[in-house]
CSV table of C-alpha atoms in Angstrom, one decimal:
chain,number,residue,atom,x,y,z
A,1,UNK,CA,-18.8,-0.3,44.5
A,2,UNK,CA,-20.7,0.3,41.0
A,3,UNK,CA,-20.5,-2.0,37.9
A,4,UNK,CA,-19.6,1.1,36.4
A,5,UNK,CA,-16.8,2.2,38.9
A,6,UNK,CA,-15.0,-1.3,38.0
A,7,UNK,CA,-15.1,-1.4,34.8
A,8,UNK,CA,-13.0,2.0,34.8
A,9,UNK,CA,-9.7,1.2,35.4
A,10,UNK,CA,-9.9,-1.6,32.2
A,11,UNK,CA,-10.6,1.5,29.8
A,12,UNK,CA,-8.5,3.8,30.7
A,13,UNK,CA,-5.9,1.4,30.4
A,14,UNK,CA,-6.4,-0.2,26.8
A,15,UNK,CA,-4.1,0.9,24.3
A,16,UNK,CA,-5.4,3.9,22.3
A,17,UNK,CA,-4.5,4.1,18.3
A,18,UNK,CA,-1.8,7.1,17.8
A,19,UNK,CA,-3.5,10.7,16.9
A,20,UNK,CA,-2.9,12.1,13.8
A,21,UNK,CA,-3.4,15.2,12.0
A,22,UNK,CA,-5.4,15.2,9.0
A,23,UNK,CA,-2.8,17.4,6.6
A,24,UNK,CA,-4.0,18.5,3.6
A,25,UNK,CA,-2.2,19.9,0.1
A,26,UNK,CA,-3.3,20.0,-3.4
A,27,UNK,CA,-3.1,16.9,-5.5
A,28,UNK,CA,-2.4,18.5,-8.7
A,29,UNK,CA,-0.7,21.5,-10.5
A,30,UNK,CA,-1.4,23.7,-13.6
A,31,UNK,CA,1.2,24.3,-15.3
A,32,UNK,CA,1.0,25.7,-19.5
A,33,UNK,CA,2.4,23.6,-22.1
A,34,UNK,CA,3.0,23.6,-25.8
A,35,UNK,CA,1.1,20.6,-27.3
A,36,UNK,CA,2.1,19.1,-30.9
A,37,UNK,CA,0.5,22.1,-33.1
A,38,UNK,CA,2.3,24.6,-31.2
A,39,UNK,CA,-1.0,25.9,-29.4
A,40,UNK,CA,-0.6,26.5,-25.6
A,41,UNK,CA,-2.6,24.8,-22.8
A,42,UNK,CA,-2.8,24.1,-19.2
A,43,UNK,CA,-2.9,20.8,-18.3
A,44,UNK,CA,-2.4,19.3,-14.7
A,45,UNK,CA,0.6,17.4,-13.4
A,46,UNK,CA,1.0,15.5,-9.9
A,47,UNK,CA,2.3,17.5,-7.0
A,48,UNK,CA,5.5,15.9,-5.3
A,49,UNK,CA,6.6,17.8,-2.2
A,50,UNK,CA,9.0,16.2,0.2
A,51,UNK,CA,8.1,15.1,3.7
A,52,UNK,CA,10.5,14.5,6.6
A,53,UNK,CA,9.9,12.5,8.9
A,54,UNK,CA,11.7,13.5,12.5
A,55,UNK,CA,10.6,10.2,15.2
A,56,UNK,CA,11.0,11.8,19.1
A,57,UNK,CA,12.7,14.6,17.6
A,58,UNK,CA,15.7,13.1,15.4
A,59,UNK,CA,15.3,13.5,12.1
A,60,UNK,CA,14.8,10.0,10.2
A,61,UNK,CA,14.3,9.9,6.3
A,62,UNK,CA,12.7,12.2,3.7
A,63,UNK,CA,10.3,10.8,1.9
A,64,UNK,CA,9.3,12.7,-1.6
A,65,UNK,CA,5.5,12.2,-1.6
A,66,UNK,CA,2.2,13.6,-3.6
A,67,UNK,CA,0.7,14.1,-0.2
A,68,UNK,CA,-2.5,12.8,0.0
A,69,UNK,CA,-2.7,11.1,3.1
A,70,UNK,CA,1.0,11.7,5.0
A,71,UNK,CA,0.3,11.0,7.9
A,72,UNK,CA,-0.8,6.6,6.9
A,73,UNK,CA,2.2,7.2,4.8
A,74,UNK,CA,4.0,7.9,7.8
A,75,UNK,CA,2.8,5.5,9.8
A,76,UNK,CA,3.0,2.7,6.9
A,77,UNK,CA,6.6,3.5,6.5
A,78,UNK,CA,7.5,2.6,10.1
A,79,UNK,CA,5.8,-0.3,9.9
A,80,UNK,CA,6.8,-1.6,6.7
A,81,UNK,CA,10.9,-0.8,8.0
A,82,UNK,CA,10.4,-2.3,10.9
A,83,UNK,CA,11.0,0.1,13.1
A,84,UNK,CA,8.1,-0.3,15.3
A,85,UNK,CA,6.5,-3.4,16.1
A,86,UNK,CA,2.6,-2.0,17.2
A,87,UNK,CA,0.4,0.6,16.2
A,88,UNK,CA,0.6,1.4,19.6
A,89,UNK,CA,3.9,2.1,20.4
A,90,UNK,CA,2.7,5.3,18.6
A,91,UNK,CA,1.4,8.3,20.7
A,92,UNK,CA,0.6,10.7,17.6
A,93,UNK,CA,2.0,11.7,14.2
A,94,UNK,CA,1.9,15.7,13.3
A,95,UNK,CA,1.9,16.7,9.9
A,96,UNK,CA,2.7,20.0,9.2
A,97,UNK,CA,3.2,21.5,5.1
A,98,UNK,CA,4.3,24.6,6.1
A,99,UNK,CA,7.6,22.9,7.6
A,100,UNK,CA,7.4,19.8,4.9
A,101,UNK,CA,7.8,17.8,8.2
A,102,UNK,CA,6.1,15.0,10.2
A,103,UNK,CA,6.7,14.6,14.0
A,104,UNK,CA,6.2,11.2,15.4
A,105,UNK,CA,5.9,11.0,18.8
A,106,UNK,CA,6.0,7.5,20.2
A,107,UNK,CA,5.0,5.9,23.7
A,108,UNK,CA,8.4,4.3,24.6
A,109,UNK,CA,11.2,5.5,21.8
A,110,UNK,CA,12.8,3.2,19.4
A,111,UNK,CA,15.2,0.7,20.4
A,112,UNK,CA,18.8,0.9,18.6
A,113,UNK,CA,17.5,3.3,16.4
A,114,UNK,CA,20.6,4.5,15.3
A,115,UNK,CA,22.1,1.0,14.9
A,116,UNK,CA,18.6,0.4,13.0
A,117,UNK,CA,19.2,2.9,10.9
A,118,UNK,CA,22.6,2.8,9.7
A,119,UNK,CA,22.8,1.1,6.4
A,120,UNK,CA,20.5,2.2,3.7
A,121,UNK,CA,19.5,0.8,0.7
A,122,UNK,CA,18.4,2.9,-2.3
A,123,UNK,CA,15.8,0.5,-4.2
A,124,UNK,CA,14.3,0.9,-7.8
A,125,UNK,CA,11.1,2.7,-6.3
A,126,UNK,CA,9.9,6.0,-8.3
A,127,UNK,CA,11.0,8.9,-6.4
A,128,UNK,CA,13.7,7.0,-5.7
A,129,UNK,CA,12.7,4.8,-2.2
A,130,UNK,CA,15.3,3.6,0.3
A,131,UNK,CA,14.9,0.7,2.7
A,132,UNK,CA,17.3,0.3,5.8
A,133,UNK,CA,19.7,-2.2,5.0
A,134,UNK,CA,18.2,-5.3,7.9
A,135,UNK,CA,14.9,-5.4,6.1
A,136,UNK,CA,16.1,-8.3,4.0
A,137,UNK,CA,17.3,-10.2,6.9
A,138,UNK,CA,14.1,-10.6,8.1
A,139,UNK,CA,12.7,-12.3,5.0
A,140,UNK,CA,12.9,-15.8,6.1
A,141,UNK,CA,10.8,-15.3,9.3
A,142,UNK,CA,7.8,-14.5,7.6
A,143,UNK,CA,4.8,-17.4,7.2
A,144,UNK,CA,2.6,-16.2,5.2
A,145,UNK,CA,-1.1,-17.6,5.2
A,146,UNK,CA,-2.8,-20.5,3.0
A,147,UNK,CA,-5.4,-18.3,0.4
A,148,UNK,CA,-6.7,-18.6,-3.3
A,149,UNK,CA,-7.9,-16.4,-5.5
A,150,UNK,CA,-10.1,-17.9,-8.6
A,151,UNK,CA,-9.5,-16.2,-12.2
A,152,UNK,CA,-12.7,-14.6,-12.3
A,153,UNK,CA,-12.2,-12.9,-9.3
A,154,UNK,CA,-8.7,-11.4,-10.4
A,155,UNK,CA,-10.5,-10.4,-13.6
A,156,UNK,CA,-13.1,-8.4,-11.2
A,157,UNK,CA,-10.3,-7.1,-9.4
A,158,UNK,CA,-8.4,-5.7,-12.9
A,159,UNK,CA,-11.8,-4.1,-14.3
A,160,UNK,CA,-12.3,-2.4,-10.5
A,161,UNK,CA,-9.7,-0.4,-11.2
A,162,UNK,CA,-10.0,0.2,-15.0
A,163,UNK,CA,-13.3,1.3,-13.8
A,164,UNK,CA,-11.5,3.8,-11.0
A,165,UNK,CA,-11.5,8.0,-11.2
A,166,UNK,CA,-7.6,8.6,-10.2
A,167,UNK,CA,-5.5,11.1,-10.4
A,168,UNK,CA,-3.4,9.0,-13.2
A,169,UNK,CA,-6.4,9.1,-15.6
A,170,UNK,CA,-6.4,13.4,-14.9
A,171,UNK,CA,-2.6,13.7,-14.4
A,172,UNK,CA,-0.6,11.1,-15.6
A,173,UNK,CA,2.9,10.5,-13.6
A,174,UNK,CA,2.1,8.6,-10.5
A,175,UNK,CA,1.3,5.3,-9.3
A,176,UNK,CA,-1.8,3.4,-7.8
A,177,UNK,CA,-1.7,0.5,-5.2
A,178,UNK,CA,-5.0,-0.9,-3.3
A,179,UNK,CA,-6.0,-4.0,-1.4
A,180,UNK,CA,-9.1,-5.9,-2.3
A,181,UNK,CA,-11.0,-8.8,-0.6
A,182,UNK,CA,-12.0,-10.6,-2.9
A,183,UNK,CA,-13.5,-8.3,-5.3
A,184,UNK,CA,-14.2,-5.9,-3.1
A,185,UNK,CA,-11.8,-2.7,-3.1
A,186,UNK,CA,-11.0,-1.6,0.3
A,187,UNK,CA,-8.4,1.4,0.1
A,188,UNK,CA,-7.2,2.6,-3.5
A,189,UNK,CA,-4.2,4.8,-2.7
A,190,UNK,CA,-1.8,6.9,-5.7
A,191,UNK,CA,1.9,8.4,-4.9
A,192,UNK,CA,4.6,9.6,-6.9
A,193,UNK,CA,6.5,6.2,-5.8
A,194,UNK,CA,4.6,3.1,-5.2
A,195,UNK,CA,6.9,2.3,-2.3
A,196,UNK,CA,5.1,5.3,-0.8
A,197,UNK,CA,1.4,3.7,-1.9
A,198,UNK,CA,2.1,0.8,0.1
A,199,UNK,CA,3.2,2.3,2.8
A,200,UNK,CA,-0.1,4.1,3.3
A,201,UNK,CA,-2.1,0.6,2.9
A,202,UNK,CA,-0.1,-0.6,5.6
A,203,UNK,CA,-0.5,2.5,7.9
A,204,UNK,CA,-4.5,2.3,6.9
A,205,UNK,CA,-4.4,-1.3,7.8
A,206,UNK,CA,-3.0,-0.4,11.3
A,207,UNK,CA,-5.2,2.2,12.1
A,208,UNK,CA,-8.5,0.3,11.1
A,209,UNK,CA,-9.5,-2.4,13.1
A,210,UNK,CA,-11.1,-5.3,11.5
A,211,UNK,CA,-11.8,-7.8,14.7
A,212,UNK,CA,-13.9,-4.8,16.5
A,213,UNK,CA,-15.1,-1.1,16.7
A,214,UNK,CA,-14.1,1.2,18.9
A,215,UNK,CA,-17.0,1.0,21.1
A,216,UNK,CA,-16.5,-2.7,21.5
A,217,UNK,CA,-12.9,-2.8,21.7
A,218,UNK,CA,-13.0,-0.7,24.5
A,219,UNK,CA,-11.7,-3.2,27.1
A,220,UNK,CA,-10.0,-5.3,24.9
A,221,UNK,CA,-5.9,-4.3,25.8
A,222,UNK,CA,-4.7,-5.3,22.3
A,223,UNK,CA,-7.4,-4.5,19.2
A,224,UNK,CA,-6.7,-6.3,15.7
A,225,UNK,CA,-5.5,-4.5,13.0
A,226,UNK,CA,-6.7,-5.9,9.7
A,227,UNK,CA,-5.5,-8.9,8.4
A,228,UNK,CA,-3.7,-9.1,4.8
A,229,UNK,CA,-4.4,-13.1,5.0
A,230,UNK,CA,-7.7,-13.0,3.0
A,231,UNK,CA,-6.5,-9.6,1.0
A,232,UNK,CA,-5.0,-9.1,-2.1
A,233,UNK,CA,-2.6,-6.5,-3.1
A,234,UNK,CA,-3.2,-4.2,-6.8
A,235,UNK,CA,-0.1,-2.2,-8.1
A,236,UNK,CA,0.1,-0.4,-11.3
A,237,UNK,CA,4.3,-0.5,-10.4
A,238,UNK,CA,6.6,-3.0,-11.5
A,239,UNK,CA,6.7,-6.3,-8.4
A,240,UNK,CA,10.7,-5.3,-7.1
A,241,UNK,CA,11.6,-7.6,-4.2
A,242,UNK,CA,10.6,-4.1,-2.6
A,243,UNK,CA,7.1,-5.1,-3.1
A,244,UNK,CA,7.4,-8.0,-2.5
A,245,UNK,CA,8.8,-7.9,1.1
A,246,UNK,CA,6.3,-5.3,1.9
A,247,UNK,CA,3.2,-7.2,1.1
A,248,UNK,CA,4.2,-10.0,3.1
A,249,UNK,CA,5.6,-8.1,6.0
A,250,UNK,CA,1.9,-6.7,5.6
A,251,UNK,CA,0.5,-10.6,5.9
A,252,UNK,CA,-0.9,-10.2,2.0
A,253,UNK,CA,0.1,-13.6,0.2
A,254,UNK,CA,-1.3,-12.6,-3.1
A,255,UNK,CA,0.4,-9.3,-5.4
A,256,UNK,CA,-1.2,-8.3,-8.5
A,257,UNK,CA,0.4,-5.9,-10.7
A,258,UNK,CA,-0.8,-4.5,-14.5
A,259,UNK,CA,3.3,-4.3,-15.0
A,260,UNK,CA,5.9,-7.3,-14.8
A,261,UNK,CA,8.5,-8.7,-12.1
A,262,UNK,CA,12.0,-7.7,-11.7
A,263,UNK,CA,14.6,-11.1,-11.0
A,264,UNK,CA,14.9,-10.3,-7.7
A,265,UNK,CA,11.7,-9.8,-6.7
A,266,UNK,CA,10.8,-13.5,-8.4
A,267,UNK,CA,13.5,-15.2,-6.0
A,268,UNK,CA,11.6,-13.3,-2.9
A,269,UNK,CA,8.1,-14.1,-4.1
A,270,UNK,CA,9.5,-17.6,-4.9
A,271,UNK,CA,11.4,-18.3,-1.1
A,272,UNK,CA,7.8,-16.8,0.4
A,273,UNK,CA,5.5,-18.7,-1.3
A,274,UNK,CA,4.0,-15.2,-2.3
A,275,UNK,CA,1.5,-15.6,-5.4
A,276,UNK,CA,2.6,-12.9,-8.0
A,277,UNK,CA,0.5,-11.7,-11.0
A,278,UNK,CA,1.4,-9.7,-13.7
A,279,UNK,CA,1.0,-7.7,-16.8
A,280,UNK,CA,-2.8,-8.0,-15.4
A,281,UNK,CA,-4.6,-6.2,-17.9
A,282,UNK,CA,-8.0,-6.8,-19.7
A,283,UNK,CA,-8.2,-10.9,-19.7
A,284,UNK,CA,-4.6,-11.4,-19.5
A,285,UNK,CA,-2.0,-12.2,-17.4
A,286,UNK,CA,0.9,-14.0,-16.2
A,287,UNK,CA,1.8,-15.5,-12.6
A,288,UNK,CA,5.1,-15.8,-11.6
A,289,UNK,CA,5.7,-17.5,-9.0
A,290,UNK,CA,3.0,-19.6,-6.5
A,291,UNK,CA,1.2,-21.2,-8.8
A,292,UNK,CA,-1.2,-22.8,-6.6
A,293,UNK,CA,-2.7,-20.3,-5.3
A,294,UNK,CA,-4.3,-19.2,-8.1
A,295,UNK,CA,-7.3,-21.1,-9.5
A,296,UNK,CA,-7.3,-21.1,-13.1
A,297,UNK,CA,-10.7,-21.0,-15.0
A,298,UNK,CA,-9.2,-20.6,-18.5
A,299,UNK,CA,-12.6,-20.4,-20.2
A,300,UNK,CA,-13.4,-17.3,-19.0
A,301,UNK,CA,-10.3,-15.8,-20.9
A,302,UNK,CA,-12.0,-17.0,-24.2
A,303,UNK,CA,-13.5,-13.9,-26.2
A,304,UNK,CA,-17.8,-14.3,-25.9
A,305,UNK,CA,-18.7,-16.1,-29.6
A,306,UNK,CA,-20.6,-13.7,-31.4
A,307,UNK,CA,-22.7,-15.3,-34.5
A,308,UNK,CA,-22.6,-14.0,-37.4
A,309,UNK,CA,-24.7,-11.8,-38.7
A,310,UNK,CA,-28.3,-13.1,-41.4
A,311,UNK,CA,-27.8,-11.9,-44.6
A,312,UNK,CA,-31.2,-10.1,-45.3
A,313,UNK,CA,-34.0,-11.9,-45.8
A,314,UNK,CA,-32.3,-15.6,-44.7
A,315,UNK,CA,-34.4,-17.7,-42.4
């Protein structure tokens, strides 16, 4: 029997990452408006179409969405609720505009789906976002890992996406969330909500292996999705307990937003030991909660002295 012959069986039976469609649908719309002299323009707005999600057929949750990438938002929302536990348990997600709808088909159904699914909660999200009701229950079993993250690199991460072409700077009216390593931005994604944002970091995360590529991961029966422990998490929203749950659930122990904290979302940040920044803008900020995860370097906050300029002619 061939080398090659015995090594068949092992890669045919590693889990495969779920298949999705690559839907597409305009970002923006042009729409006239009056400005403040009374002359008429056309200016661009954010789309916001809704998307429902049906999981083996039974419909699930509507999600109103700009539509940029449904099917990670798709996936990231499963995740992020709980609902499955793997990437794999996922066989494929369609997306399909002409319907507004996104079929997930998954390898081995849903346990207690229905139970799962009973008691929503309608959170403060833009576009008005809803988390089933056990998602807080499930707060105190997450451990979230030791990680810093210096001053200067915070300041990189804030000028990063100053420095970003978005849809916000074109369109106004949506929100931006990314992840960074270190300084480095790995995913920058916008949404009408930025409880949909999130979910689509934590759908990319799932579908992108960090430990391997697929070439090398061929007989390996459980590839690793990337790890949140040495990431950090940008919002341009408002930290809700929301986002906060989210990002740990997601394994990210630092948040960063350009906005502040709501009262919940400090008592979650607080019990998880979940480092949260805001009003991040320019070379300010605040942390919240977590202190010690965050290593100050207050000089570099200080304004560069400029000297004063000779009078002509003075040595």
């Amino acid at each position: 029997m061939s080398p090659s012959s015995l090594s068949t069986p092992s890669v045919l039976s590693s889990p495969a990452l779920p298949r999705l469609t690559q839907a597409h649908a305009p970002l923006t719309h042009a729409v006239e408006v009056v400005n403040e002299l009374g002359a008429r323009e056309q200016v661009q707005i954010p789309a916001e179409r809704p998307l429902t999600i049906y999981v083996d057929k039974r419909e699930l949750v509507t999600l109103m969405t700009l539509g940029a990438q449904p099917e990670l938002l798709v996936l990231g929302y499963l995740r992020n609720q709980r609902l499955v536990e793997s990437v794999f348990d996922i066989e494929s997600i369609t997306v399909d505009w002409e319907v507004h709808a996104a079929a997930v088909r998954t390898r081995h159904g849903i346990a207690r789906i229905e139970e799962r699914t009973a008691s929503k909660v309608v959170t403060t999200g833009c576009g008005q976002g809803s988390v089933f009701g056990g998602l807080m229950d499930e707060v105190d079993r997450i451990q979230l890992p030791d990680a810093r993250l210096t001053q200067g690199q915070l300041y990189g991460i804030v000028n990063a996406i100053r420095l970003k072409e978005t849809t916000y700077k074109s369109s106004g009216s949506v929100h931006g969330c990314a992840l960074f390593k270190g300084e480095d931005l790995l995913i920058f994604v916008e949404d009408v909500g930025r409880h949909n944002a999130i979910d689509t970091i934590a759908g990319w995360m799932w579908m992108n292996p960090e430990t391997c590529s697929s070439s090398d991961c061929a007989g390996d029966p459980a590839p690793s999705p990337i790890s949140g422990a040495d990431k950090v998490f940008y919002t341009t929203g408002r930290l809700t307990s929301e986002m906060v749950i989210k990002s740990a659930q997601m394994g990210v122990p630092i948040v960063v937003s350009r906005s502040g904290m709501t009262q919940m979302g400090h008592a979650v940040a607080q019990q998880l030991g979940l480092c949260a920044i805001g009003r991040a803008t320019n070379r300010r900020f605040v942390c919240y909660s977590a202190t010690h995860r965050l290593v100050l370097q207050p000089e570099l906050a200080q304004a560069p002295v400029v000297p004063p300029a000779r009078a002509a002619g003075e040595v």
